[in-house]
Coordinates of C-alpha atoms in Angstrom, one line a residue:
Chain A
X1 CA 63.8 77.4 168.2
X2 CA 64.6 81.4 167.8
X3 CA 61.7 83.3 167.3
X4 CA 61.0 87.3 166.8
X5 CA 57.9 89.3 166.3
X6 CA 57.2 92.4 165.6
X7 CA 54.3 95.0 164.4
X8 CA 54.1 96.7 161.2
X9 CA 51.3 99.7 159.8
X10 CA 50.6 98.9 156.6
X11 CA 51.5 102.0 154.7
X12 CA 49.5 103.6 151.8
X13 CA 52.5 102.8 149.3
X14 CA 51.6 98.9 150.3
X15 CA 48.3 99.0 149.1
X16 CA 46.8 98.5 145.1
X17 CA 43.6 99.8 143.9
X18 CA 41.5 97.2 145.7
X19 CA 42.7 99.0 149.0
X20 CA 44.4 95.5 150.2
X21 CA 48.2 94.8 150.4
X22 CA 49.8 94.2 147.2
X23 CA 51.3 90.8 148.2
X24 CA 54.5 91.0 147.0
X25 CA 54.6 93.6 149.9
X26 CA 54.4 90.7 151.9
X27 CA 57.4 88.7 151.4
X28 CA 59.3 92.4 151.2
X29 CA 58.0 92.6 155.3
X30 CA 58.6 88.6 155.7
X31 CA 62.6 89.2 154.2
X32 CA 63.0 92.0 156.5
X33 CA 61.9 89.9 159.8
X34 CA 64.0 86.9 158.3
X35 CA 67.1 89.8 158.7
X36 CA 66.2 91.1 162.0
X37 CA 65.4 87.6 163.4
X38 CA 69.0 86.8 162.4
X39 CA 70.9 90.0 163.4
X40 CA 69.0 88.7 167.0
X41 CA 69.8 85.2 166.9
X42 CA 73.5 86.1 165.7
X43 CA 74.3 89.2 167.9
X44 CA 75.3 91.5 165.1
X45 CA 74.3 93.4 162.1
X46 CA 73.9 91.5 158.7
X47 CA 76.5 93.4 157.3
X48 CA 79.1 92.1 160.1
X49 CA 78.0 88.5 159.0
X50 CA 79.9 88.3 156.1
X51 CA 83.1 89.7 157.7
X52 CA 82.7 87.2 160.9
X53 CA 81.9 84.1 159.0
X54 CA 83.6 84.9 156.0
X55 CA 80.1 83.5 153.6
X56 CA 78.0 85.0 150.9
X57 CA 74.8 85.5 152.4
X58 CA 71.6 83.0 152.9
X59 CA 69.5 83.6 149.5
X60 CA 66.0 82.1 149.8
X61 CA 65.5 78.8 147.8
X62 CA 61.9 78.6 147.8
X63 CA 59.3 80.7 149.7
X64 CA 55.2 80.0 149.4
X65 CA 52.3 82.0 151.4
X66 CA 48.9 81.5 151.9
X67 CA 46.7 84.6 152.0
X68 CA 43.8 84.0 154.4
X69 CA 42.7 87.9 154.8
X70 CA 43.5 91.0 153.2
X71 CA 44.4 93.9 155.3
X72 CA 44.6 97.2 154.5
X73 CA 45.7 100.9 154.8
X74 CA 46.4 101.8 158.4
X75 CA 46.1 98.2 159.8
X76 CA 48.5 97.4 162.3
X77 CA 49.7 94.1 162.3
X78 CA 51.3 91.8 164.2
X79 CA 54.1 89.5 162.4
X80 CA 55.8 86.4 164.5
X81 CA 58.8 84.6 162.8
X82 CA 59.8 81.8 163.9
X83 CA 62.8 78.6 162.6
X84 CA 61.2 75.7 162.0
X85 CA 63.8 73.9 161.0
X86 CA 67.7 74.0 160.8
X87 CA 69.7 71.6 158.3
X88 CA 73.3 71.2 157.2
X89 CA 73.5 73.7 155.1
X90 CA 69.7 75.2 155.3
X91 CA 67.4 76.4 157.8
X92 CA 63.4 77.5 157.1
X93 CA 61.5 80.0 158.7
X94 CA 57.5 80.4 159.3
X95 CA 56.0 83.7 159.4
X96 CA 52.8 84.7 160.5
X97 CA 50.9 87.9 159.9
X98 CA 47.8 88.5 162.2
X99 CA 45.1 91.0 162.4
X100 CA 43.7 91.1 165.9
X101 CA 44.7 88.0 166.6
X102 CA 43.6 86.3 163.4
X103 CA 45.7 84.9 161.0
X104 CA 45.9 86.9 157.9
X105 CA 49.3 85.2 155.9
X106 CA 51.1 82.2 156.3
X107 CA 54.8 82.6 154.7
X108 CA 57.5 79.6 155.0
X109 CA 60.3 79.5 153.7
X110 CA 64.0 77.6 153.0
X111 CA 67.3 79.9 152.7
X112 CA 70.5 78.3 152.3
X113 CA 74.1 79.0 153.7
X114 CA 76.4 79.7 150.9
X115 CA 79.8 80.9 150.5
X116 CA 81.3 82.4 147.0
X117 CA 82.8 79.8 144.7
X118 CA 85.6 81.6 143.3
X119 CA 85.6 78.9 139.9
X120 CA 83.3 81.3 138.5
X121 CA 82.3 84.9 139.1
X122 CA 80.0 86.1 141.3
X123 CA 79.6 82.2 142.2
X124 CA 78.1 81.0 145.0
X125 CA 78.0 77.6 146.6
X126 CA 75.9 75.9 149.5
X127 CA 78.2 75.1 152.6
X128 CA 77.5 73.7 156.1
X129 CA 76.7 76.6 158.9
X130 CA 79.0 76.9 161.2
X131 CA 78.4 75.2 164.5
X132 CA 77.8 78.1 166.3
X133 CA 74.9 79.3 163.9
X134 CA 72.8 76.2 163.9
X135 CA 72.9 76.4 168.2
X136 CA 72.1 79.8 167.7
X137 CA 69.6 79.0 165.8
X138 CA 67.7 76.4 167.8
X139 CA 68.4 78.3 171.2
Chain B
X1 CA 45.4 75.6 128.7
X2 CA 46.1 79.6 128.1
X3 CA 49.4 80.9 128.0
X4 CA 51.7 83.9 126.9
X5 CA 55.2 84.9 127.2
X6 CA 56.7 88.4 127.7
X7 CA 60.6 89.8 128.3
X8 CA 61.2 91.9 131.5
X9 CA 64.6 93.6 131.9
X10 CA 65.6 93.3 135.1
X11 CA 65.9 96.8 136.7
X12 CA 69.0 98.7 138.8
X13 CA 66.0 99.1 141.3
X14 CA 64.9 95.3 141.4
X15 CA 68.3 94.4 142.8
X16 CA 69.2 94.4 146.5
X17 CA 73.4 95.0 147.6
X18 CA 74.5 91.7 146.6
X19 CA 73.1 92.6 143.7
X20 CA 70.6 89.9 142.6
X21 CA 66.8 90.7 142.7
X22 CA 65.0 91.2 145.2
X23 CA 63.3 88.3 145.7
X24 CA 60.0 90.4 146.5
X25 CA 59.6 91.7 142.8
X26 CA 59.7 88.4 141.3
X27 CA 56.6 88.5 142.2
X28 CA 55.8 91.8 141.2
X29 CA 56.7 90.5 137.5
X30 CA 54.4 87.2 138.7
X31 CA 51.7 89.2 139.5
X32 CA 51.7 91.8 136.1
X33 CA 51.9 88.2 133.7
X34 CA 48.9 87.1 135.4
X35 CA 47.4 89.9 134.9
X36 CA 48.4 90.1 131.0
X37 CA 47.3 86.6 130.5
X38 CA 44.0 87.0 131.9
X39 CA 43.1 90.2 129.8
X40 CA 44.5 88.1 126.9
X41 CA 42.3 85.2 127.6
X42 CA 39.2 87.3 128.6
X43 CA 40.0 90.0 125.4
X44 CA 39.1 92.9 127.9
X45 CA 41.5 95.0 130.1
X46 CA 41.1 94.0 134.0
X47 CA 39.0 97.1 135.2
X48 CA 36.5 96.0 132.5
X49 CA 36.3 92.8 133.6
X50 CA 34.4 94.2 137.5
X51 CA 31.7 95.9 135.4
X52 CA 31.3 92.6 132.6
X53 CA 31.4 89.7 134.8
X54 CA 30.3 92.1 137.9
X55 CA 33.1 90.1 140.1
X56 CA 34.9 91.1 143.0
X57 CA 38.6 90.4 141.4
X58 CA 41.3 87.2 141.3
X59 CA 42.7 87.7 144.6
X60 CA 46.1 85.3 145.2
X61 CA 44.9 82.6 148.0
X62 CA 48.1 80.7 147.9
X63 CA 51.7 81.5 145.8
X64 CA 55.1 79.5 146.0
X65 CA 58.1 80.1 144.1
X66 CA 61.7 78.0 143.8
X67 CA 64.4 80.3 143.4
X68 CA 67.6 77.8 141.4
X69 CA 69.6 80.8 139.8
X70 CA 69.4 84.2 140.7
X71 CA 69.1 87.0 137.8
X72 CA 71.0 90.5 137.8
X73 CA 70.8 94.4 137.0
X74 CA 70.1 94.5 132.9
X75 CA 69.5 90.8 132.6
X76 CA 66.7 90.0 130.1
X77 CA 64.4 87.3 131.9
X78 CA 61.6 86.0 129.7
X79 CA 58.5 84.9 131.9
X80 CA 56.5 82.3 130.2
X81 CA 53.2 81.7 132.1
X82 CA 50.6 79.2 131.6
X83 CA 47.2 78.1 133.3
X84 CA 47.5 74.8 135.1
X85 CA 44.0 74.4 136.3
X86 CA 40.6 75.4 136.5
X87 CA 38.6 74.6 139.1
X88 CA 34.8 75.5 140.0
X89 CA 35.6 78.8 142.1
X90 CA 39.7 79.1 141.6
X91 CA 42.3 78.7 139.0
X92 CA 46.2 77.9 139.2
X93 CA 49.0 79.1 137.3
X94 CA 52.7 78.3 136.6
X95 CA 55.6 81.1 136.0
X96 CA 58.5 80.0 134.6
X97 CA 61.2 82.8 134.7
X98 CA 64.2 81.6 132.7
X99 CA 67.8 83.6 131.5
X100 CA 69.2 82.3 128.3
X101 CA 67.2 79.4 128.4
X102 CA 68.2 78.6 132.2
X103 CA 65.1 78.4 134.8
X104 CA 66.2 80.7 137.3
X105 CA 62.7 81.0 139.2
X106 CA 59.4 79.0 139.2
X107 CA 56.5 80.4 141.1
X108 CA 53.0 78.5 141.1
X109 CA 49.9 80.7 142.1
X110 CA 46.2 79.4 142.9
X111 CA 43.5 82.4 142.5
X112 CA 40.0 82.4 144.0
X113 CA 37.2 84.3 141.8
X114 CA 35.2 86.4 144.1
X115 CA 32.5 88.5 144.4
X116 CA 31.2 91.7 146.7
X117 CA 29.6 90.4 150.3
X118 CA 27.4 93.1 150.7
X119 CA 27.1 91.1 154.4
X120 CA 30.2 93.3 155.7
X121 CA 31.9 96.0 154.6
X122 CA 34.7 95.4 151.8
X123 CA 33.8 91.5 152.1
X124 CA 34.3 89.4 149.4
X125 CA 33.6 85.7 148.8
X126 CA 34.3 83.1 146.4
X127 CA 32.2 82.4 143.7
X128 CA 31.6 79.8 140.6
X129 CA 33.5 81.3 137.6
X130 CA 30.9 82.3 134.4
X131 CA 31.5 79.2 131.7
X132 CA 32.6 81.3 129.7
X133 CA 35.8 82.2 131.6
X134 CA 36.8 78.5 132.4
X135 CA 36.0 77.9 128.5
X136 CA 38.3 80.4 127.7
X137 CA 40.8 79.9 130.3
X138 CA 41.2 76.3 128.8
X139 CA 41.4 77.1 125.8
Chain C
X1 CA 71.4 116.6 123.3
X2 CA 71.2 112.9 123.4
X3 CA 67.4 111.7 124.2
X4 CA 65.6 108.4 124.4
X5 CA 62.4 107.2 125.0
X6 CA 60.0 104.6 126.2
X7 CA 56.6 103.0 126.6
X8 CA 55.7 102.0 129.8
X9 CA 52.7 99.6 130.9
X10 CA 51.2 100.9 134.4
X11 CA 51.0 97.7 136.2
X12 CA 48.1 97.2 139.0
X13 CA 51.4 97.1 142.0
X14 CA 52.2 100.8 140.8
X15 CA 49.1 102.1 141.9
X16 CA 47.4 103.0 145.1
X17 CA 43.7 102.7 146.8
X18 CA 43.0 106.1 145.4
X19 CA 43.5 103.6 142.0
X20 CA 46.5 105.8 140.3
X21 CA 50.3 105.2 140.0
X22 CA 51.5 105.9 144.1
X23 CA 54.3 108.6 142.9
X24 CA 57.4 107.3 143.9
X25 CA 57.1 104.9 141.4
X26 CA 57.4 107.4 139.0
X27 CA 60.7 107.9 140.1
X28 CA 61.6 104.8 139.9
X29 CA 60.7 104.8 136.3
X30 CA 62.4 108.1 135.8
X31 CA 65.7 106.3 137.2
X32 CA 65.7 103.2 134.5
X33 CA 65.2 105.9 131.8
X34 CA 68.2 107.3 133.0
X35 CA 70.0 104.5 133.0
X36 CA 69.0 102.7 129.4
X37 CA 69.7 106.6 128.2
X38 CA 73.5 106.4 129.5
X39 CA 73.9 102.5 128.1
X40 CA 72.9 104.7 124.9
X41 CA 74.3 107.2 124.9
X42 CA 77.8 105.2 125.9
X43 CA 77.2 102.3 124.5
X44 CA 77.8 99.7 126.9
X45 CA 75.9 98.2 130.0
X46 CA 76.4 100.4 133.3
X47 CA 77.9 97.5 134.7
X48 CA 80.9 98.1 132.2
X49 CA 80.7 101.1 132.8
X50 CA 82.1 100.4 136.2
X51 CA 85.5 99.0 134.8
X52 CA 85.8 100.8 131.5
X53 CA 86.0 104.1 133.0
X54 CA 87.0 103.0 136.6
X55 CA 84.6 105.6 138.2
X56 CA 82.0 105.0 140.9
X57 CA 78.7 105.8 139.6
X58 CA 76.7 108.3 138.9
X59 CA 74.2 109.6 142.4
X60 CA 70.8 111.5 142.2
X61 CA 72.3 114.9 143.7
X62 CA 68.7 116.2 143.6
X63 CA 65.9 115.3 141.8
X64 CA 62.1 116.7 141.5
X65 CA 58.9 116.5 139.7
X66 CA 55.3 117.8 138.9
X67 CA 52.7 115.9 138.9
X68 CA 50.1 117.3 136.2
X69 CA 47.9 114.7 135.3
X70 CA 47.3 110.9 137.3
X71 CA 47.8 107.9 135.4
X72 CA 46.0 104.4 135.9
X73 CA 46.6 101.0 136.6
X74 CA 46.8 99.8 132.4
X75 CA 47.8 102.9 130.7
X76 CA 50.7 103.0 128.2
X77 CA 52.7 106.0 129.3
X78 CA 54.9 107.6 127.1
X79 CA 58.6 108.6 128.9
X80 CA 60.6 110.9 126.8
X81 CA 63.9 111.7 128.4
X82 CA 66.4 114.3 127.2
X83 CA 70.0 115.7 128.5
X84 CA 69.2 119.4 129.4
X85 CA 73.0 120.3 130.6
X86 CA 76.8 118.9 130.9
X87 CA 78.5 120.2 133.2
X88 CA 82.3 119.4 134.5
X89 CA 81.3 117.1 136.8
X90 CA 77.9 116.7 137.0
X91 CA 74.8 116.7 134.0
X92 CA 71.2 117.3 134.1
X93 CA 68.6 115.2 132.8
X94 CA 64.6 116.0 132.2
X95 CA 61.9 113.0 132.1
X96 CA 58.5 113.8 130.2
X97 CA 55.7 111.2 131.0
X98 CA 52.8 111.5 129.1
X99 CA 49.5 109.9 128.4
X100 CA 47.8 110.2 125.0
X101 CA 50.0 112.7 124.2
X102 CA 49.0 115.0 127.1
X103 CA 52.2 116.2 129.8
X104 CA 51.1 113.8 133.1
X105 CA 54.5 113.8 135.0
X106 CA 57.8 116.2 134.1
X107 CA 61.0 115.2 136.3
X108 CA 64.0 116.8 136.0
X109 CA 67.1 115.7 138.0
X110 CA 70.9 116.1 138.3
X111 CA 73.5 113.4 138.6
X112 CA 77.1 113.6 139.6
X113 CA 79.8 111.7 138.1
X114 CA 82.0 109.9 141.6
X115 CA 85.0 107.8 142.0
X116 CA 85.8 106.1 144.8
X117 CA 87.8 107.9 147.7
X118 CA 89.7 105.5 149.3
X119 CA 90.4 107.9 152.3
X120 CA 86.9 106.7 153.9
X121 CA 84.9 103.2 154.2
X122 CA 82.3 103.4 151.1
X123 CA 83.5 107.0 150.3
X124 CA 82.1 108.5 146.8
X125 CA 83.7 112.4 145.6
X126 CA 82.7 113.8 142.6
X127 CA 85.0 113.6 139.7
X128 CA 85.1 115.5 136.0
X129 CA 83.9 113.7 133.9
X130 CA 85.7 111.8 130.8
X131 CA 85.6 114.4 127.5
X132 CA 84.1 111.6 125.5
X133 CA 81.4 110.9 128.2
X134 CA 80.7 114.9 127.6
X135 CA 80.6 114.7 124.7
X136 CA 78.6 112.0 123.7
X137 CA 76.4 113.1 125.8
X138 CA 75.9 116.3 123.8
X139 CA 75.7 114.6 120.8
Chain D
X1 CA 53.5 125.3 162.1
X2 CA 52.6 121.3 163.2
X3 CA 55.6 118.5 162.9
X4 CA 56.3 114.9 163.7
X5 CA 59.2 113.2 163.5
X6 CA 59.7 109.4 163.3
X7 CA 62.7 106.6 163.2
X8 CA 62.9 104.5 159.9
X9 CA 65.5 101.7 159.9
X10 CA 66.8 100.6 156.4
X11 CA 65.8 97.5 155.0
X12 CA 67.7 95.3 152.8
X13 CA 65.2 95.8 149.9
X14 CA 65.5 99.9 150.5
X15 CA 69.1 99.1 149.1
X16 CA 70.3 99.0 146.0
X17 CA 73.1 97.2 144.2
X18 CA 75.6 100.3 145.1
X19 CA 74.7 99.5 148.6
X20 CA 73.0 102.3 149.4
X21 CA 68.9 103.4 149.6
X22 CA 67.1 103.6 145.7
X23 CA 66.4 107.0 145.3
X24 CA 62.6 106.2 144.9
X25 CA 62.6 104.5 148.3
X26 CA 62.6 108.3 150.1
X27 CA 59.9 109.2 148.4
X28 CA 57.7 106.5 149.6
X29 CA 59.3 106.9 153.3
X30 CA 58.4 110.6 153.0
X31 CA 54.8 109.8 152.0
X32 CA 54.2 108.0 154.9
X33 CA 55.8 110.7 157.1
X34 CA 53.1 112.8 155.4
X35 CA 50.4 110.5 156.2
X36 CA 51.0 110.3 159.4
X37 CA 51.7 113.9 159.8
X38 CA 48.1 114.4 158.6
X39 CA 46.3 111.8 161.0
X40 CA 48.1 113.2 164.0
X41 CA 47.0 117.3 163.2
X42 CA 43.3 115.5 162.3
X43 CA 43.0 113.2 164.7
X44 CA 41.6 110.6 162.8
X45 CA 42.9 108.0 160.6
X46 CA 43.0 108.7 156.4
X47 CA 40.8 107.0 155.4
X48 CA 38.1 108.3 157.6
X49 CA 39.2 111.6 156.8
X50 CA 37.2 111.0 153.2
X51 CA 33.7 110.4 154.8
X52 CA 34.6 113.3 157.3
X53 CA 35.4 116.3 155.1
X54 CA 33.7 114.5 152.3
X55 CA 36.8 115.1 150.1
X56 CA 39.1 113.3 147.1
X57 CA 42.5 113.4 148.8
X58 CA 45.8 115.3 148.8
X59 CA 47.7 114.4 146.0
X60 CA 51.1 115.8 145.5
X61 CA 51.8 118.5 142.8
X62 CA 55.2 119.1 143.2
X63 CA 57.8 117.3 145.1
X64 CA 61.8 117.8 145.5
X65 CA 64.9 115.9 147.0
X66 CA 68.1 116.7 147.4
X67 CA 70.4 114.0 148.2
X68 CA 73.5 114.9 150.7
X69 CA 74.8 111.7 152.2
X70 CA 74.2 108.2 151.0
X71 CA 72.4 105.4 153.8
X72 CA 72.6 102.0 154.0
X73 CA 71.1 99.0 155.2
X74 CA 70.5 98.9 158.5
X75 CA 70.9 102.5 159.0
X76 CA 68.8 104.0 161.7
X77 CA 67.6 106.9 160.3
X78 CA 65.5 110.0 161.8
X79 CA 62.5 111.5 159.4
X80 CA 61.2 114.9 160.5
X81 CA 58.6 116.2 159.0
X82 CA 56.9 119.9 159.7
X83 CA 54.2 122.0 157.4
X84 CA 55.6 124.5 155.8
X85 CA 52.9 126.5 154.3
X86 CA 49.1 126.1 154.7
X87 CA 47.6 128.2 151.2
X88 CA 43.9 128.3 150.9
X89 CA 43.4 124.9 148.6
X90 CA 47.1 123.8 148.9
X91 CA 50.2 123.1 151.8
X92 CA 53.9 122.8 151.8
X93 CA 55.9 120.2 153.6
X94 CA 59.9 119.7 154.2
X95 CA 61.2 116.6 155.3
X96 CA 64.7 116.5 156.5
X97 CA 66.0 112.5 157.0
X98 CA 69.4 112.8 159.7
X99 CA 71.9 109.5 160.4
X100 CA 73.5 110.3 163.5
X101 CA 72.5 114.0 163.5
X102 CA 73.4 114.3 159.7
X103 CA 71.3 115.6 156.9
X104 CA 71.1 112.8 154.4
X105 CA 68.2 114.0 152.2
X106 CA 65.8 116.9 151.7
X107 CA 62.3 117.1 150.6
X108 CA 60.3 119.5 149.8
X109 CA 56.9 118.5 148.3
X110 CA 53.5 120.7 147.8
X111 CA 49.8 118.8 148.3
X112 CA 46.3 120.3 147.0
X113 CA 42.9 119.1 149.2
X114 CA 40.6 118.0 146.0
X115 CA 37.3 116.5 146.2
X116 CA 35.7 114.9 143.7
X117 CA 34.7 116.6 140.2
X118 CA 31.1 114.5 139.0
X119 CA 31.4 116.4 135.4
X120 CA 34.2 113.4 134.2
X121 CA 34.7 109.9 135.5
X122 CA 37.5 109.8 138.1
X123 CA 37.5 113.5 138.1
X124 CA 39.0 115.6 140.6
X125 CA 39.3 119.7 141.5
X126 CA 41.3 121.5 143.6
X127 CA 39.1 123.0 146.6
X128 CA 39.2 125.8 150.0
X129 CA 40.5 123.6 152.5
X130 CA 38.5 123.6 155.7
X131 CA 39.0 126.3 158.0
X132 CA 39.5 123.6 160.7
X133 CA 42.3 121.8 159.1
X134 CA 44.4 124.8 157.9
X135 CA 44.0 125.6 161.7
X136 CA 45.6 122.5 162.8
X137 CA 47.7 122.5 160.0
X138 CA 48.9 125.8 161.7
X139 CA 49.1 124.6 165.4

């Protein structure tokens, strides 16, 4: 399966009053390795997507982390995304955040292939990925 | 079990380009209701609560939301949260974001209570929750 | 001039280790007093505003602030925010935070008033503003 | 005077439903320029810089944006960031953030070195920087 990593300092602006990552932080750092993942596994830019295959984007359905260690201010850490699995109409991702090589959050998540449904507006409607995508995908 | 309920209009700055929320500040919103409900059950404001109960916080272990509709700029969500369980040393909660009645999101959270590891520095560990907390947190 | 204001919560994700709001957030509350002071002062929802007066938004051309006094994770802030000048094509705003009636923050910022310029991809030019937009703005 | 300079690419949550970065979003991109401007004239990370000079911080007084070209996701943008003025208890910095060689935005922002002021809780007074760091503030 297509897989990406990539390190991240954990900025000043991530961090709450007890000096560790606000978590929603995290799934703003997961989202953005779910993008670049994809731009890699597609060869183009997410903004090109929706001119090439003509869809409405792949809004998460559900999302869950476990948070085994905080990290803080000035940490560099290592995140690894990787698809886990690729459906019809859906594909999931895993991410892992390490510290020095231990495990510091565990995100998965589910996003789904829609296209817009013109019946109502701003509509959008699951649809099978093209061909193309999924073999991408599990390259 | 405890609960409360609170409106949040969803912000221009919530929302991403196709114009939905972010998914990351769901949580955001997640996070501040805990918050609210746990001052409410506890009848003290959270940085009180180190120096009463001489704890170490309510740090998120795991969190999990289900995204079914997605919510826009000037939409006015309610949130209605509610404490699903108390354990010996951790507690879960359930957010149920709806619009107009709709659920768009539903996030479930388990928190650990902890308190200062003097062992290391800036270590925490979990700890029983005071009676009185539990108590109140079923009420 | 037309004014509004506000009561905001500080929630524990606006602040930083140093435990007091991390200050771009204050722009980012300075920006939805803005915009509920324009669905005021108009009297529609800035999405409508989009269609009803066919225009293209209304930018930051520059924005700044002082920072007088911090504020805390759970402090009610006051934001009062006034139109200080209409010009032909752009207005000034000014944004007051306070805390127990004490100045913390004072923003002031300008906005221009775009349509879209269809000569270029995404292209925004400045555009005098509608008389009734003036001058309900001075009201 | 002592400068860094650093490449930021856009994230989809930087965006807003225009398309283009949330104001507020510089801001925190610049404080992190300024960060990192700091540790590299120091030598040493934040957050040892407290325990070394025995100090409360820099927090920002005064800070200013103007906003010349809009960016967008995926945008690789360039962040340069140089001291402008090193004053006995305060300094000046000016970022300038390019796209292809373009001024996008300009900021301007002023810090004060602080250390902690015993005679309130939380307390904090402007204070002579060391002679060492306006010297490498200077370099």
């Amino acid at each position: 399966m297509f897989s990406t990593r990539r390190v991240v300092r954990i900025e000043w602006g991530d961090c709450d009053p007890a000096g560790i990552v606000f978590y929603p932080r995290y799934f703003a750092m997961f989202d953005h390795s779910t993008v670049l993942l994809i731009e890699q596994a597609l060869g183009m830019r997410k903004l090109q997507l929706y001119d090439h295959y003509g869809f409405g984007g792949y809004p998460s359905v559900e999302t869950q982390a476990r948070f085994h260690l905080p990290t803080r201010y000035g940490d560099d850490v290592e995140i690894e995304t990787v698809i886990t699995k690729v459906g019809r109409a859906s594909f999931s991702l895993q991410h892992r955040l390490t510290l020095g090589g231990a495990l510091a959050v565990e995100g998965n998540e589910t996003r789904c292939w829609v296209v817009r449904d013109d019946s109502r507006p701003g509509g959008l409607r699951a649809h099978p990925m093209p061909d193309d995508v999924a073999a991408k995908f599990r390259a």
